[in-house]
Structure formats: C-alpha cells, structure tokens
Amino acid sequence: ENTRADWLAATTTVTSGVGDRSAASELVDNAVKPFVDNSIRADWLSAMQAAVASATAAYERALSEMAAERLPAFEVPGTLGPAWTPLAPVCDDENSPVPAAEAPAQVPAAAAAPAVAAPAVPAATAPSAWSGPAPAPASGP
C-alpha cells in the first residue's frame, strides 16, 4: 500500500512540477515504468489477443452458418403479385395466301361506313360588355 502512495506522489510531482522532481523521476523510471512495462503490458497483450481470437472465431462461425444455408428465395405470392401470361402466337395472315372461297366479299365504301354527322362546333362566347370605372366626382374650386 505504501508503494502505491509513493508512486502516486511521484507521478503528481512529475506532472505538476511541484516538489523534488529528480527523486520523483527516479522512482518513476526505476519502479513505475518497469511495472507497467512488465505486468500491465503482458496482461493487456494477452487480453487483446484473446479479444482478436474471439472476434475472428465469431466471424468464421457466422460465415460458415451463412454458407451452410440455401440461397434465399424471394417468391412473389400468386394472389398479390403479377400473373404470368403466355405470349400470344404471332399472326402472319397478311403474308399467307387466302383461298378464293374464304376471301371476304367486297363491300361498297358507302355501305361499309355509316354516315356520321360531323360534331357541331360550339358557338363562340363573347365576353359581356365591360364598362370602365366610374368617373371620379368633380371637385369644386
């Protein structure tokens, strides 16, 4: 316990500059630094190595679990999604010859289309007459 109090006093002297700096520096160099270098560094290094190993193992476990799974399937439900409609067969009637017996009878142009009257053009509307503002009342002299 006395060692801890001496070390705290020495570090306070070194950091603040108040007190016997040479004795405090000597104590820090000969006692505090070797303790930190040997004990703390070894503990910290082993803790960091354990943390890295744990993170690496977790990452590898996650990768192996993902690799073991089937590929995800994103299916569209039939009632909610689009329905597949097969393509209509291509009609090539224009290029295939039509036998005379199946040829449609020619219909006269006048009978083919019923006469439709052209739509009546609506009458143009004109704005109602507009009168300017009322003249200002005459002011007397």
GROMACS .gro file of C-alpha atoms in nm:
model
  141
    1GLU     CA    1   0.000   0.000   0.000
    2ASN     CA    2   0.291   0.232   0.075
    3THR     CA    3   0.427   0.169  -0.274
    4ARG     CA    4   0.104   0.289  -0.432
    5ALA     CA    5   0.108   0.614  -0.229
    6ASP     CA    6   0.473   0.673  -0.320
    7TRP     CA    7   0.402   0.614  -0.689
    8LEU     CA    8   0.101   0.849  -0.688
    9ALA     CA    9   0.307   1.120  -0.514
   10ALA     CA   10   0.589   1.074  -0.765
   11THR     CA   11   0.355   1.097  -1.065
   12THR     CA   12   0.191   1.407  -0.921
   13THR     CA   13   0.533   1.567  -0.874
   14VAL     CA   14   0.642   1.478  -1.228
   15THR     CA   15   0.321   1.601  -1.390
   16SER     CA   16   0.276   1.918  -1.181
   17GLY     CA   17   0.641   2.015  -1.143
   18VAL     CA   18   0.597   2.092  -0.771
   19GLY     CA   19   0.834   1.909  -0.535
   20ASP     CA   20   1.157   1.711  -0.577
   21ARG     CA   21   1.140   1.630  -0.946
   22SER     CA   22   1.468   1.435  -0.961
   23ALA     CA   23   1.366   1.190  -0.686
   24ALA     CA   24   1.018   1.154  -0.838
   25SER     CA   25   1.160   1.095  -1.186
   26GLU     CA   26   1.400   0.834  -1.048
   27LEU     CA   27   1.113   0.650  -0.875
   28VAL     CA   28   0.901   0.661  -1.193
   29ASP     CA   29   1.191   0.538  -1.408
   30ASN     CA   30   1.304   0.262  -1.168
   31ALA     CA   31   0.972   0.134  -1.030
   32VAL     CA   32   0.663   0.256  -1.218
   33LYS     CA   33   0.785   0.211  -1.576
   34PRO     CA   34   0.914  -0.146  -1.525
   35PHE     CA   35   0.589  -0.245  -1.353
   36VAL     CA   36   0.379  -0.101  -1.636
   37ASP     CA   37   0.611  -0.249  -1.897
   38ASN     CA   38   0.615  -0.600  -1.750
   39SER     CA   39   0.285  -0.652  -1.572
   40ILE     CA   40   0.037  -0.427  -1.748
   41ARG     CA   41   0.173  -0.481  -2.097
   42ALA     CA   42   0.164  -0.859  -2.059
   43ASP     CA   43  -0.192  -0.851  -1.923
   44TRP     CA   44  -0.306  -0.605  -2.191
   45LEU     CA   45  -0.139  -0.801  -2.470
   46SER     CA   46  -0.300  -1.129  -2.364
   47ALA     CA   47  -0.641  -0.959  -2.328
   48MET     CA   48  -0.612  -0.806  -2.677
   49GLN     CA   49  -0.503  -1.136  -2.829
   50ALA     CA   50  -0.800  -1.310  -2.666
   51ALA     CA   51  -1.036  -1.042  -2.799
   52VAL     CA   52  -0.898  -1.075  -3.152
   53ALA     CA   53  -0.927  -1.454  -3.137
   54SER     CA   54  -1.286  -1.429  -3.011
   55ALA     CA   55  -1.387  -1.183  -3.285
   56THR     CA   56  -1.219  -1.397  -3.552
   57ALA     CA   57  -1.396  -1.710  -3.428
   58ALA     CA   58  -1.734  -1.534  -3.426
   59TYR     CA   59  -1.679  -1.405  -3.780
   60GLU     CA   60  -1.580  -1.751  -3.905
   61ARG     CA   61  -1.884  -1.907  -3.731
   62ALA     CA   62  -2.115  -1.657  -3.899
   63LEU     CA   63  -1.958  -1.723  -4.239
   64SER     CA   64  -1.990  -2.099  -4.201
   65GLU     CA   65  -2.357  -2.069  -4.097
   66MET     CA   66  -2.432  -1.849  -4.398
   67ALA     CA   67  -2.250  -2.086  -4.632
   68ALA     CA   68  -2.450  -2.383  -4.499
   69GLU     CA   69  -2.785  -2.216  -4.570
   70ARG     CA   70  -2.967  -2.239  -4.901
   71LEU     CA   71  -2.978  -1.929  -5.112
   72PRO     CA   72  -3.263  -1.704  -5.005
   73ALA     CA   73  -3.576  -1.725  -5.219
   74PHE     CA   74  -3.784  -1.415  -5.267
   75GLU     CA   75  -4.103  -1.553  -5.415
   76VAL     CA   76  -4.399  -1.339  -5.512
   77PRO     CA   77  -4.728  -1.473  -5.378
   78GLY     CA   78  -4.964  -1.563  -5.661
   79THR     CA   79  -5.260  -1.361  -5.535
   80LEU     CA   80  -5.061  -1.048  -5.465
   81GLY     CA   81  -4.806  -1.046  -5.742
   82PRO     CA   82  -4.823  -1.031  -6.117
   83ALA     CA   83  -4.962  -1.330  -6.303
   84TRP     CA   84  -4.772  -1.485  -6.590
   85THR     CA   85  -4.944  -1.452  -6.924
   86PRO     CA   86  -4.814  -1.658  -7.213
   87LEU     CA   87  -4.723  -1.470  -7.527
   88ALA     CA   88  -4.988  -1.470  -7.799
   89PRO     CA   89  -4.889  -1.661  -8.113
   90VAL     CA   90  -4.769  -1.437  -8.393
   91CYS     CA   91  -5.037  -1.378  -8.655
   92ASP     CA   92  -4.899  -1.388  -9.008
   93ASP     CA   93  -5.227  -1.356  -9.203
   94GLU     CA   94  -5.104  -1.081  -9.431
   95ASN     CA   95  -4.828  -1.292  -9.578
   96SER     CA   96  -5.023  -1.616  -9.614
   97PRO     CA   97  -5.241  -1.661  -9.926
   98VAL     CA   98  -5.616  -1.671  -9.869
   99PRO     CA   99  -5.812  -1.919 -10.083
  100ALA     CA  100  -6.079  -1.759 -10.307
  101ALA     CA  101  -6.359  -1.941 -10.128
  102GLU     CA  102  -6.254  -1.786  -9.797
  103ALA     CA  103  -6.190  -1.437  -9.936
  104PRO     CA  104  -6.424  -1.181  -9.782
  105ALA     CA  105  -6.679  -1.026 -10.011
  106GLN     CA  106  -6.608  -0.672 -10.118
  107VAL     CA  107  -6.841  -0.425  -9.951
  108PRO     CA  108  -6.901  -0.091 -10.125
  109ALA     CA  109  -6.738   0.200  -9.944
  110ALA     CA  110  -7.067   0.382  -9.897
  111ALA     CA  111  -7.225   0.083  -9.728
  112ALA     CA  112  -6.920  -0.002  -9.524
  113ALA     CA  113  -6.919   0.303  -9.306
  114PRO     CA  114  -7.239   0.463  -9.184
  115ALA     CA  115  -7.257   0.834  -9.238
  116VAL     CA  116  -7.180   1.017  -8.919
  117ALA     CA  117  -7.253   1.383  -8.892
  118ALA     CA  118  -6.959   1.598  -8.800
  119PRO     CA  119  -6.990   1.728  -8.449
  120ALA     CA  120  -7.128   2.074  -8.426
  121VAL     CA  121  -6.875   2.337  -8.339
  122PRO     CA  122  -6.986   2.513  -8.025
  123ALA     CA  123  -7.075   2.875  -8.068
  124ALA     CA  124  -6.806   3.114  -7.960
  125THR     CA  125  -6.895   3.306  -7.650
  126ALA     CA  126  -6.818   3.671  -7.631
  127PRO     CA  127  -6.749   3.844  -7.304
  128SER     CA  128  -7.022   4.068  -7.181
  129ALA     CA  129  -6.975   4.438  -7.231
  130TRP     CA  130  -6.740   4.588  -6.981
  131SER     CA  131  -6.760   4.933  -6.856
  132GLY     CA  132  -6.469   5.121  -6.717
  133PRO     CA  133  -6.452   5.254  -6.366
  134ALA     CA  134  -6.694   5.524  -6.269
  135PRO     CA  135  -6.553   5.872  -6.316
  136ALA     CA  136  -6.431   6.047  -6.007
  137PRO     CA  137  -6.669   6.306  -5.869
  138ALA     CA  138  -6.585   6.656  -5.976
  139SER     CA  139  -6.429   6.853  -5.705
  140GLY     CA  140  -6.508   7.217  -5.678
  141PRO     CA  141  -6.258   7.512  -5.653
   0.00000   0.00000   0.00000
